[in-house]
Short mmCIF file of C-alpha atoms in Angstrom, two decimals:
data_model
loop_
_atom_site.label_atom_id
_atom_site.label_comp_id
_atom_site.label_asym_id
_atom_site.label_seq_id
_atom_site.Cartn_x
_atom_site.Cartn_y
_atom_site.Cartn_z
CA UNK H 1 -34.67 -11.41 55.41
CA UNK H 2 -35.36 -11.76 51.30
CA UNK H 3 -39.19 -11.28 52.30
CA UNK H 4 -39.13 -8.54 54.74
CA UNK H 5 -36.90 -7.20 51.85
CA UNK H 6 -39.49 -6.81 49.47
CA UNK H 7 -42.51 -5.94 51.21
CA UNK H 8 -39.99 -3.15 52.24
CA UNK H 9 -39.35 -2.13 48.72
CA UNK H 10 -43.59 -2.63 47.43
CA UNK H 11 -44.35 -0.26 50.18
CA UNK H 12 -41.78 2.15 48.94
CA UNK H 13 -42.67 1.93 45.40
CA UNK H 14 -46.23 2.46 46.28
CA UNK H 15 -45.73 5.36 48.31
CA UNK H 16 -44.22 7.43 45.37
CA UNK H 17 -46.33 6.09 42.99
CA UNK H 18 -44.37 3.64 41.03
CA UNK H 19 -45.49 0.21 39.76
CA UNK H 20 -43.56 -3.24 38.49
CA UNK H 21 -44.40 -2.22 34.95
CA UNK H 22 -43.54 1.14 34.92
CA UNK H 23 -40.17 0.67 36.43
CA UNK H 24 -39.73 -1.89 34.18
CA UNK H 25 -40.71 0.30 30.79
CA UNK H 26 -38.95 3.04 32.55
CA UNK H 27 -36.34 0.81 32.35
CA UNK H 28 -36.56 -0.24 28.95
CA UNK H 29 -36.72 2.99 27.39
CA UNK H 30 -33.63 3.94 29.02
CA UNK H 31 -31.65 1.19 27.90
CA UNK H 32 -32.63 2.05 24.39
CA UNK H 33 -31.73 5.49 24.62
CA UNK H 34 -28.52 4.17 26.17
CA UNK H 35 -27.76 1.82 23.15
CA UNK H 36 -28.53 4.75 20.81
CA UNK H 37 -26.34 7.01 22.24
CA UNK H 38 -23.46 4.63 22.21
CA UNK H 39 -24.28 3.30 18.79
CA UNK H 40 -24.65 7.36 17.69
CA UNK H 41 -20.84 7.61 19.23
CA UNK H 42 -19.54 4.90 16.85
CA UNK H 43 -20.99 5.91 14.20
CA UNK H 44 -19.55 9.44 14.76
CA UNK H 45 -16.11 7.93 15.33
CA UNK H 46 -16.12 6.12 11.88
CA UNK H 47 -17.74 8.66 9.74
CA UNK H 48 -14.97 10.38 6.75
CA UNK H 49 -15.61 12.40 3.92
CA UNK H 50 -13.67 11.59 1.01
CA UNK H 51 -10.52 12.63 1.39
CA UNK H 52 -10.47 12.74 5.41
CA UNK H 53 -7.23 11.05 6.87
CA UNK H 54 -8.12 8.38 8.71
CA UNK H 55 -4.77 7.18 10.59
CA UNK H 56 -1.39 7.56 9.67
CA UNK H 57 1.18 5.14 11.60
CA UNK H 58 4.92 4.45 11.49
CA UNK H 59 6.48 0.91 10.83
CA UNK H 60 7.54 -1.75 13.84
CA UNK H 61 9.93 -2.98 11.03
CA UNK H 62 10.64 -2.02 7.38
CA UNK H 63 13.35 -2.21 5.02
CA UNK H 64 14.55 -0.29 1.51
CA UNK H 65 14.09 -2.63 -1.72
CA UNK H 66 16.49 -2.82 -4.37
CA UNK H 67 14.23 -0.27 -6.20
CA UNK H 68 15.17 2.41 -3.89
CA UNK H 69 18.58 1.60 -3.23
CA UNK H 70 21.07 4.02 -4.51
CA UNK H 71 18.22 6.78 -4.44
CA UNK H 72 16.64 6.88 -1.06
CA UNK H 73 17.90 7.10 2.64
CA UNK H 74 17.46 3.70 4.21
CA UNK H 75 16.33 5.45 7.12
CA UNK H 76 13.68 8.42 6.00
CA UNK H 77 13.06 6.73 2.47
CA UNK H 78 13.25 10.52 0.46
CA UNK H 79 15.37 10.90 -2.19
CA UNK H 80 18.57 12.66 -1.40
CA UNK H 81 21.20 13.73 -4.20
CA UNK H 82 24.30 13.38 -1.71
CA UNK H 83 23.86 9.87 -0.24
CA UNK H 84 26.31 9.03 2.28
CA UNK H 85 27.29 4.78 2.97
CA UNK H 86 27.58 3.53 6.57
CA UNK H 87 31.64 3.40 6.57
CA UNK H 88 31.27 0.03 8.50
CA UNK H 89 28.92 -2.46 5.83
CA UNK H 90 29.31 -0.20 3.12
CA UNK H 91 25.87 -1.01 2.10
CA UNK H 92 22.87 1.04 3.40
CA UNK H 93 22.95 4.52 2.66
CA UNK H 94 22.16 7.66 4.59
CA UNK H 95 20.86 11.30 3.44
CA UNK H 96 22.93 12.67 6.91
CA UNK H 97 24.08 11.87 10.54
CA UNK H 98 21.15 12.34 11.94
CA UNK H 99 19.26 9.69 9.85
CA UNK H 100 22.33 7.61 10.45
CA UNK H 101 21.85 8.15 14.24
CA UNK H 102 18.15 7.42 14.20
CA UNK H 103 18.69 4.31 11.83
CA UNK H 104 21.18 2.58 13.70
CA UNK H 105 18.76 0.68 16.71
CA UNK H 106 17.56 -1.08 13.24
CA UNK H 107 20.77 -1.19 11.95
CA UNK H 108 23.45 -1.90 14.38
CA UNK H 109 22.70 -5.64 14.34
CA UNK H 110 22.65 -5.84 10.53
CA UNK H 111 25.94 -3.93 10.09
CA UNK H 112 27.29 -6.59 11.59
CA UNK H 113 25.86 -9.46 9.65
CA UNK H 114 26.87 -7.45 6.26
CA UNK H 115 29.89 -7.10 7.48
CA UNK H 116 29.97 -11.37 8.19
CA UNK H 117 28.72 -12.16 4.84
CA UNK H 118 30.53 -9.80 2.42
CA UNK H 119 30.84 -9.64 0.07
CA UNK H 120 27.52 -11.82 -0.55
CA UNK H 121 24.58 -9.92 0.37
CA UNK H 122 21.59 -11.04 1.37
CA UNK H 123 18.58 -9.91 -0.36
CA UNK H 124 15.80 -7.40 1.11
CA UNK H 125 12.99 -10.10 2.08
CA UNK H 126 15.83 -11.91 4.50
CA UNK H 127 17.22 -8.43 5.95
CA UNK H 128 13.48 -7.31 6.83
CA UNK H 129 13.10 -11.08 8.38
CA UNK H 130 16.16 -10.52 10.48
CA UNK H 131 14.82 -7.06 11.59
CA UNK H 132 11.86 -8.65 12.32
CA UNK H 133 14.02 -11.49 14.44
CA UNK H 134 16.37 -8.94 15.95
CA UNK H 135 13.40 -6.35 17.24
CA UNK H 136 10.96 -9.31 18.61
CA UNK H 137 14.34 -11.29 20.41
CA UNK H 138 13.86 -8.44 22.85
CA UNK H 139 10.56 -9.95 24.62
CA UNK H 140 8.84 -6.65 25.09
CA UNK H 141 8.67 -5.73 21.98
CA UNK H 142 5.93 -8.43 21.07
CA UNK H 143 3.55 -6.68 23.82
CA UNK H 144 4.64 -3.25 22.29
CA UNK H 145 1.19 -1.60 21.41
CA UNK H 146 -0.37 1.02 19.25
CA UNK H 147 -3.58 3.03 19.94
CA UNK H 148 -5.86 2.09 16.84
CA UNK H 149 -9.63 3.11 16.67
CA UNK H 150 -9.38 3.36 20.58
CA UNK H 151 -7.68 0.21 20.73
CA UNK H 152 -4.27 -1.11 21.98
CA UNK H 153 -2.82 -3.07 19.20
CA UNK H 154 0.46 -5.43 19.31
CA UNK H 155 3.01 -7.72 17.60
CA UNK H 156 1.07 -10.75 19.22
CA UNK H 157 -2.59 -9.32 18.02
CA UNK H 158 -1.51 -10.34 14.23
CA UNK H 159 -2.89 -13.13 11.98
CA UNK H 160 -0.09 -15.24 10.87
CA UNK H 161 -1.93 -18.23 9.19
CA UNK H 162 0.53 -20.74 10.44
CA UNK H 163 -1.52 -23.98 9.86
CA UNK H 164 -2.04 -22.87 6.61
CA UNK H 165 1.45 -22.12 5.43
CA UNK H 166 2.31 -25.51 7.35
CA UNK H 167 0.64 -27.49 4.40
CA UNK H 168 1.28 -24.77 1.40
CA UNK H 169 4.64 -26.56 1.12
CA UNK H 170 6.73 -24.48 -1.69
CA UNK H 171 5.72 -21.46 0.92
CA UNK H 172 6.94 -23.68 3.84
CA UNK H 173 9.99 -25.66 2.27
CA UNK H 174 11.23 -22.79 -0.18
CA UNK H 175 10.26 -19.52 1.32
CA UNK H 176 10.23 -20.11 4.94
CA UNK H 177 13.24 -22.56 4.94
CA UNK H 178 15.53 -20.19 2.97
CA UNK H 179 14.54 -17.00 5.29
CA UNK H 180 15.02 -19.28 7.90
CA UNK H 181 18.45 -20.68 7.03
CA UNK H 182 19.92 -17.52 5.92
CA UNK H 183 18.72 -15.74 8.95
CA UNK H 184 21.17 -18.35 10.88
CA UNK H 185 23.88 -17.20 8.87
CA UNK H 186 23.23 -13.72 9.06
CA UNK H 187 22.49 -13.51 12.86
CA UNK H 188 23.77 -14.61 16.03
CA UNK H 189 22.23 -17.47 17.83
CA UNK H 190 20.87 -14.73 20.57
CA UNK H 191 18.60 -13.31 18.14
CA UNK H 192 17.17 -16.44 16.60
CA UNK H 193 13.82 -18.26 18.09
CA UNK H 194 12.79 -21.80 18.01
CA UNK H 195 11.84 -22.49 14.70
CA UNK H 196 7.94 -22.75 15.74
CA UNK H 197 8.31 -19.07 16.79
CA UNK H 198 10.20 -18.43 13.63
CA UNK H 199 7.38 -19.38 11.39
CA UNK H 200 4.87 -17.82 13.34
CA UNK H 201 6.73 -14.81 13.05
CA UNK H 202 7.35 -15.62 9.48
CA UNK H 203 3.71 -15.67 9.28
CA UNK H 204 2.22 -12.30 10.74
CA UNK H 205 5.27 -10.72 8.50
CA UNK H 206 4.17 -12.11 5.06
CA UNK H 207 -0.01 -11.36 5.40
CA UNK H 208 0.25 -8.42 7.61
CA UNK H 209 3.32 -6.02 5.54
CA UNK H 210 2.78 -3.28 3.68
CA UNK H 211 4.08 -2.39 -0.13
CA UNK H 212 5.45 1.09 0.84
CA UNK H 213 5.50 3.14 -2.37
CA UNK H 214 7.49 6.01 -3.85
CA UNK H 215 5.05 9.60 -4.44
CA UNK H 216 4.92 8.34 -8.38
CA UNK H 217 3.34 4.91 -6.22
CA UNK H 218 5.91 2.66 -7.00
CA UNK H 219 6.86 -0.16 -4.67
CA UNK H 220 10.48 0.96 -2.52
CA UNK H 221 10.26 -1.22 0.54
CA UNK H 222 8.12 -3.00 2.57
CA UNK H 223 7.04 -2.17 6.45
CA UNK H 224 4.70 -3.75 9.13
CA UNK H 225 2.33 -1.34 10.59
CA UNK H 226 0.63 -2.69 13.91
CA UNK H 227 -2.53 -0.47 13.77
CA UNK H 228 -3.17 -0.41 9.78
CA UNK H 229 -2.87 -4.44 10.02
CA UNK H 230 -6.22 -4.50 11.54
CA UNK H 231 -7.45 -3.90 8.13
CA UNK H 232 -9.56 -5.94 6.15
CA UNK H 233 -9.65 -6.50 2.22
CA UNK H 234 -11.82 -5.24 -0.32
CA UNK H 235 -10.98 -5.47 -4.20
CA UNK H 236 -13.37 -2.48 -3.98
CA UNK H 237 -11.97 -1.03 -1.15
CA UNK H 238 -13.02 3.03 0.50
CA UNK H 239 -9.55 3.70 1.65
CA UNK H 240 -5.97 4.06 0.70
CA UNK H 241 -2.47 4.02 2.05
CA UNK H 242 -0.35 6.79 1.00
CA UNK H 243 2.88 7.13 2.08
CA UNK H 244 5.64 10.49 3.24
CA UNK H 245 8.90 8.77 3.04
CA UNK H 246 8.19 5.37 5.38
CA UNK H 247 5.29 6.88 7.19
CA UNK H 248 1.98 5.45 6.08
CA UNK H 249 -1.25 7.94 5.55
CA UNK H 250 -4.41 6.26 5.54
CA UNK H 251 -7.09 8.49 3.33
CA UNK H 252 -10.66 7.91 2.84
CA UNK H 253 -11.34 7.24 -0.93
CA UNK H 254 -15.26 8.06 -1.26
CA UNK H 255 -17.40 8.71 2.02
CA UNK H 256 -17.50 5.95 5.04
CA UNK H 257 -19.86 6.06 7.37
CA UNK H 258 -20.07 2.54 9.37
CA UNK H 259 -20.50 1.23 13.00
CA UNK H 260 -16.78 -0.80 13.20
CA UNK H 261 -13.45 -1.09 11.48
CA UNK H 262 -14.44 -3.79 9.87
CA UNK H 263 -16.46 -0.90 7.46
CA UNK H 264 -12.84 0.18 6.58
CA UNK H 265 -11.28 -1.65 3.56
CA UNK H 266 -8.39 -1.40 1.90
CA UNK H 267 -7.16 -3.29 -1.01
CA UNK H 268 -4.40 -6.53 -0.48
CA UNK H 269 -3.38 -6.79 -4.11
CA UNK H 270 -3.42 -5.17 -7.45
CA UNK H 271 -7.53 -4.91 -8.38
CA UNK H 272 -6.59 -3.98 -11.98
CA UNK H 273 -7.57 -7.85 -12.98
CA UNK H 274 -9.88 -10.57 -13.62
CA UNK H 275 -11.78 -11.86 -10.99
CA UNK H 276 -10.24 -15.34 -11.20
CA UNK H 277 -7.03 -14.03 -11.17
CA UNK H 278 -7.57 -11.90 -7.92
CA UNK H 279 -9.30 -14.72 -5.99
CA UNK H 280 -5.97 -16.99 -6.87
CA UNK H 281 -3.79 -14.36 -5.44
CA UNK H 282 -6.05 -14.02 -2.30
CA UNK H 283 -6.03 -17.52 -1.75
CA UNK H 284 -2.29 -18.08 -2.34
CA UNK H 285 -1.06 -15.25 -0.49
CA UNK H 286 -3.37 -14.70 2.47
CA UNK H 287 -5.49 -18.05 2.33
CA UNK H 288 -9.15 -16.70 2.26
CA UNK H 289 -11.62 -16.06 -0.49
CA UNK H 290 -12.98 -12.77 -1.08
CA UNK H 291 -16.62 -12.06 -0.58
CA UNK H 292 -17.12 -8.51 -1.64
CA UNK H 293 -19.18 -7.17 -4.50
CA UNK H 294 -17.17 -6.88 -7.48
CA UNK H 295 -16.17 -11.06 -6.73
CA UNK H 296 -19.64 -11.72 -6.48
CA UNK H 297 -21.11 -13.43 -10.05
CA UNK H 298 -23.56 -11.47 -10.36
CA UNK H 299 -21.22 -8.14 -11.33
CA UNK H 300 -19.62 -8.89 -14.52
CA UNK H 301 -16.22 -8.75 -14.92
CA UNK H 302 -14.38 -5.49 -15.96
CA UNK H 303 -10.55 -6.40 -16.78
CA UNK H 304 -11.12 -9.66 -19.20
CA UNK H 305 -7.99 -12.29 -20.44
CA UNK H 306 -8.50 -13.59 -23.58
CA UNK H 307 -4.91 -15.33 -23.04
CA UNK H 308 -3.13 -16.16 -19.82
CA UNK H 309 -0.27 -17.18 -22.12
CA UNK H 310 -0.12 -14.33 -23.89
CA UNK H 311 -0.60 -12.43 -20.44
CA UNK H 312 2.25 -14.20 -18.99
CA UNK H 313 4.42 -13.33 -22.14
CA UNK H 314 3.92 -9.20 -21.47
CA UNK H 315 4.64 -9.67 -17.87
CA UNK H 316 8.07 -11.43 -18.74
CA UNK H 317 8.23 -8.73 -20.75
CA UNK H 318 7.92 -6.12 -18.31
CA UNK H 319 10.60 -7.93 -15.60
CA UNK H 320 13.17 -7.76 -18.72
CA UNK H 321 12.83 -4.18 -18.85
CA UNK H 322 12.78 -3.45 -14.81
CA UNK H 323 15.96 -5.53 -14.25
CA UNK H 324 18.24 -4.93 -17.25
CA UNK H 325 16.96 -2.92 -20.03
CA UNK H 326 16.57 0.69 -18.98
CA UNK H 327 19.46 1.77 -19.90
CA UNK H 328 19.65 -0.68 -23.60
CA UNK H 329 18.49 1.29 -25.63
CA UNK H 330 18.62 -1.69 -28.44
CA UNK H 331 16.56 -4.25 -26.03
CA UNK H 332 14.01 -1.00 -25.30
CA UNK H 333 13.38 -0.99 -28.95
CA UNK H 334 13.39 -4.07 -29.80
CA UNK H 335 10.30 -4.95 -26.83
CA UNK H 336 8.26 -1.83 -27.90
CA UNK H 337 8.34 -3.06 -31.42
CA UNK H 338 6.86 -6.05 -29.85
CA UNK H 339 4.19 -4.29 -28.21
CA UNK H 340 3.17 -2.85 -30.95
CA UNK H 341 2.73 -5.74 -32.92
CA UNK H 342 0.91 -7.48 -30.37
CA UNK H 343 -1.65 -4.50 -29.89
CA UNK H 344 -2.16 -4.36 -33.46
CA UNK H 345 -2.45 -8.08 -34.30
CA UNK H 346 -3.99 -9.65 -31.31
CA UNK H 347 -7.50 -8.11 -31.62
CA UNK H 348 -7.24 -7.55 -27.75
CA UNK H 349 -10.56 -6.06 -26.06
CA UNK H 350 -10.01 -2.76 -24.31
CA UNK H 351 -10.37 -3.91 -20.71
CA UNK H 352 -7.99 -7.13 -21.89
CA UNK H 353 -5.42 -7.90 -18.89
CA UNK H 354 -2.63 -8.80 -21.41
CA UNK H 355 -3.19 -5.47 -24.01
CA UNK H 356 -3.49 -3.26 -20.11
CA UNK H 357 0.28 -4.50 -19.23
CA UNK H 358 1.25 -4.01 -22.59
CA UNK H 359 0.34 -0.63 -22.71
CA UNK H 360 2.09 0.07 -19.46
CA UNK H 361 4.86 -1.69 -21.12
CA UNK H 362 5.07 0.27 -24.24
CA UNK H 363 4.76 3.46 -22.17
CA UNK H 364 7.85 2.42 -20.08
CA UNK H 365 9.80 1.91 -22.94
CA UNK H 366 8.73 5.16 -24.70
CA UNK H 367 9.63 7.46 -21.53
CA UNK H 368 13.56 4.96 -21.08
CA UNK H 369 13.93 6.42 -25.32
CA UNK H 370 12.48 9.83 -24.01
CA UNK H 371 9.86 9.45 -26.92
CA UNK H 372 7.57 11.69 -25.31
CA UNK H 373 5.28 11.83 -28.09
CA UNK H 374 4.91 8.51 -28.27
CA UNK H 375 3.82 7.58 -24.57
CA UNK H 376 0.95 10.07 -24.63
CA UNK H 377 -1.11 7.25 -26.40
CA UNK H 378 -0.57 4.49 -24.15
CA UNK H 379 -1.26 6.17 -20.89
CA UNK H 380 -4.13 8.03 -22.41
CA UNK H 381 -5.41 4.68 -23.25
CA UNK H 382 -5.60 3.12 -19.39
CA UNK H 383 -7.30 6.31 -18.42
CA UNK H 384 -11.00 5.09 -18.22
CA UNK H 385 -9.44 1.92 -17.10
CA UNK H 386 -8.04 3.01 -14.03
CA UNK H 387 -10.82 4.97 -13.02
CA UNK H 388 -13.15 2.06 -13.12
CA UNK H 389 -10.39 -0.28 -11.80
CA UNK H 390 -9.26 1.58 -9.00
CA UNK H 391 -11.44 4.25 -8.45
CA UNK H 392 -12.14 8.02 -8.68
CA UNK H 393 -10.10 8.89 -6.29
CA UNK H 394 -6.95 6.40 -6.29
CA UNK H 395 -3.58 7.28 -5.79
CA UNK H 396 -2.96 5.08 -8.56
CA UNK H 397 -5.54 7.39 -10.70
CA UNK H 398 -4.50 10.49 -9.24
CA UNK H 399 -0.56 9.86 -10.60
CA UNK H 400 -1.97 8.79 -14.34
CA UNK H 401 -3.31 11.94 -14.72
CA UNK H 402 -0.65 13.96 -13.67
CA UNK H 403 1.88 11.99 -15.55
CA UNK H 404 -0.37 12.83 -18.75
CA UNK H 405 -0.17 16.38 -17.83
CA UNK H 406 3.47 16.09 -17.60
CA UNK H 407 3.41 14.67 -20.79
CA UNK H 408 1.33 16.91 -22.65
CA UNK H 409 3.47 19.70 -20.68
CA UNK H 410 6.99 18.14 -21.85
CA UNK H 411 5.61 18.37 -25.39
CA UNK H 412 4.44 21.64 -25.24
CA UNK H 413 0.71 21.16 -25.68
CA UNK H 414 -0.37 23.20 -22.91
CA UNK H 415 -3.90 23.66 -23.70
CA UNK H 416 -4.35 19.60 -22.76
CA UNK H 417 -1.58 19.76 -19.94
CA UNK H 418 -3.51 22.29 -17.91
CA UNK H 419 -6.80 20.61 -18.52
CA UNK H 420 -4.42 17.10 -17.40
CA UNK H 421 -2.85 18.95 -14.44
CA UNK H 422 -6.48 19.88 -13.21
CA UNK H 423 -7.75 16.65 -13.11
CA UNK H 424 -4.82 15.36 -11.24
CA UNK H 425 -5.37 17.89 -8.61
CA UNK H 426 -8.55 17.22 -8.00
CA UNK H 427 -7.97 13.57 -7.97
CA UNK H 428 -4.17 13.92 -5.60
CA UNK H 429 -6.49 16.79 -3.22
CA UNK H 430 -8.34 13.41 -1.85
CA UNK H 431 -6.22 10.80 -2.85
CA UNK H 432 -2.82 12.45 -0.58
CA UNK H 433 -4.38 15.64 0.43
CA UNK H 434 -3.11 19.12 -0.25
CA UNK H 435 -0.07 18.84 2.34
CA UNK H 436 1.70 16.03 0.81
CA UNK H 437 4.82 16.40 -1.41
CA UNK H 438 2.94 14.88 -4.68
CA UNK H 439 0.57 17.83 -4.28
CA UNK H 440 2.67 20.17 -3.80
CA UNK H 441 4.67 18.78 -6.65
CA UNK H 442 1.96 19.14 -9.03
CA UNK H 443 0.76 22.77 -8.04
CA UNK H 444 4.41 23.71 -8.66
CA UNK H 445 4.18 22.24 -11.98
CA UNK H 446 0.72 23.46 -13.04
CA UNK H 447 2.04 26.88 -12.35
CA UNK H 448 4.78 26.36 -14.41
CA UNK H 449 2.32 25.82 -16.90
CA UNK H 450 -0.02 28.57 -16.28
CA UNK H 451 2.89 31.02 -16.77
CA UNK H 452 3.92 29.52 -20.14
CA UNK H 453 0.12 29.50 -21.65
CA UNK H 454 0.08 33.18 -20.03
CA UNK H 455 3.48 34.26 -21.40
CA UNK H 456 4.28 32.39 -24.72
CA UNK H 457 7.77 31.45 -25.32
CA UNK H 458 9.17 32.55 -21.95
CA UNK H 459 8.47 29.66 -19.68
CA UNK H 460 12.04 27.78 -18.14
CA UNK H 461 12.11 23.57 -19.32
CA UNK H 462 10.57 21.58 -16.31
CA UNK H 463 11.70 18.13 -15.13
CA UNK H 464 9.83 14.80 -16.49
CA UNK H 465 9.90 12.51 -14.29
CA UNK H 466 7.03 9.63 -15.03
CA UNK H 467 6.33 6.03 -14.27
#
């Protein structure tokens, strides 16, 4: 049968002309116009301009730090000036009923375990843990998927670095073991897993969350986002997260044009620091070593420590200040008096890691003494620094330029203020786009402005409000 087959077929092929070869370069050519077309459509899918969102997504799990709480709805994560407590735990805090009705799936469980432990209460890392717990004890939920570059997504797709942690033992014996025992406080047995499936879900929670972050892009809580966890690291990354209360915005920072996600980086950790330091945080926190150009030895390094000491010293500094001294106005003094010495007797390069905290420090304690005046020179100083550091078109960027405009604004320099606010638009119009509430924020602000400089002497005070 196989050889009356193919005389059958020769004779056919003859008959209309065709050869071996030319069905086989027939052939050929149109499996390579086949693989260009495809490789044409991939291309097309992962091609942004600057500015271009490139997913937004909404947490499986997050929870409201201590930073926000007091300020911001545990639910929507926007600041509301008439903050209403669940009556029940007397803890979390709502903006209205309906937030309260859409928070409680998340919530019901915990009420109850605030309720069990009062008045002790647990702190944010074990209550997004026990979320975590609760959500996944419902089987389902691990398989529950998000579409992501035309891909389904899940709980169970995550990297959670388990053999890793398993020898990193103060992760594994302090971090792990306290979530883990306080989580069998906390909960009922029904939500907890065997402690294998505890630490692997430990695991895809501490190297896949997000740092959610206020518009002034300050931390406020942390979330897990299924899709924008496919994301790879870059300490010179081409996109950003950007967040709208607890939904996440992913913008493109300069043009991408690439074949895969794996084209698309974002940035793990602060980049604003030495190489060396960088590399120690990748490795400690998400056990791999970064590969990209600006850790490669043949760039030089920007941000330079002449002192880790002395770095370490600023950065106590700085945790004095967020956790007790705002409102001391004698411990505010007394640690920008510090500063200052330090910046005038260290002899600190400009790109110096310790003399960049410290002018972030001196700034904070300036704006707690509302001495205006006096933190325009420290934030004009980490302008060309966060530029190179983070990038044209950071977030990070975009809100140092607009709190200089504020600045210059508050003190009535308006000539500098408007040239301020119009670099920070141009920087926030890629960096959150022109529909976000920063933007909008700023436009309102820079009209403000406009009117004053138009109309001397008749312009209403404005609001500072600057990190």
């Amino acid at each position: 049968g196989g050889e009356q087959g193919a005389c059958s077929t020769n004779a056919n092929a003859s008959q209309v002309g065709l050869t071996f070869d030319n069905v086989l370069g027939g052939a050929r050519e149109y499996l390579r116009y086949l693989l260009r077309a495809s490789f044409a459509i991939a291309v097309e899918m992962l091609t942004y301009k600057a500015g271009d969102e490139i997913l937004s997504s909404t947490p499986f799990v997050y929870v409201l730090g201590k930073e926000g709480r007091g300020l911001m709805c545990d639910y929507c994560f926007l600041e509301s000036p008439s903050l209403k407590r669940c009556s029940a735990c007397r803890y979390v805090s709502f903006c209205n009923k309906q937030c309260q009705k859409l928070a409680w799936p998340d919530h019901k469980v915990e009420c109850a375990g605030l309720r069990k432990v009062s008045p002790n209460v647990p702190d944010s890392s074990v209550r997004y843990f026990c979320r975590l717990l609760v959500k996944l004890s419902n089987k389902n939920a691990w398989s529950e998927a998000e579409e992501v570059f035309g891909k389904q997504r899940c709980f169970t797709d995550l990297v959670s670095h388990v053999d890793s942690i398993k020898i990193d033992h103060p992760r594994y014996f302090k971090e792990f073991k306290r979530l883990w025992e306080t989580s069998k406080i906390f909960l009922d047995d029904k939500y907890l897993p065997e402690p294998e499936v505890g630490l692997e879900i430990y695991g895809k929670m501490i190297i896949n969350s997000y740092c959610i972050c206020s518009d002034e892009h300050t931390p406020i809580g942390t979330g897990l986002y299924i899709g924008p966890s496919i994301l790879d690291h870059s300490c010179s990354p081409n996109a950003h997260a950007v967040y709208e209360g607890h939904k996440l915005h992913l913008r493109a920072a300069k043009d991408i044009n690439c074949s895969n996600v794996d084209g698309i980086r974002v940035s793990y950790i602060d980049v604003m620091a030495p190489r060396k330091v960088r590399q120690e945080e990748l490795r400690s926190q998400y056990y791999f070593e970064c590969k990209c150009v600006k850790c490669s030895d043949t760039v030089p390094d920007y941000v330079t420590e002449k002192s880790r000491a002395l770095t370490a010293s600023v950065k106590e500094k700085m945790k004095k200040i967020d956790m007790q001294a705002m409102q001391n106005t004698a411990i505010l003094q007394q640690i920008h008096h510090w500063t200052e010495e330090l910046l005038e007797t260290e002899q600190l390069s400009e790109t110096d890691y310790a003399r960049i905290h410290a002018l972030d420090l001196q700034a904070k304690c300036c704006l707690a003494l509302e001495d205006y005046r006096g933190a325009l020179p420290p934030y004009l100083a980490r302008e060309s620094i966060y530029r190179e550091c983070y990038g044209p078109h950071s977030p990070v960027y975009g809100v140092l330029l607009y709190s200089i405009a504020k600045l210059f604004h508050v003190t009535v320099q308006l000539t500098e203020a408007m040239e301020y606010f119009e670099k920070a638009e141009a920087v926030l119009a890629v960096s959150h786009g022109r529909s976000h509430s920063l933007y909008k924020h700023l436009k309102f602000s820079y009209d403000h402005c406009k009117r004053e400089v138009e109309n001397p002497g008749k312009g209403k005070g404005i609001t500072l409000k600057l990190q």
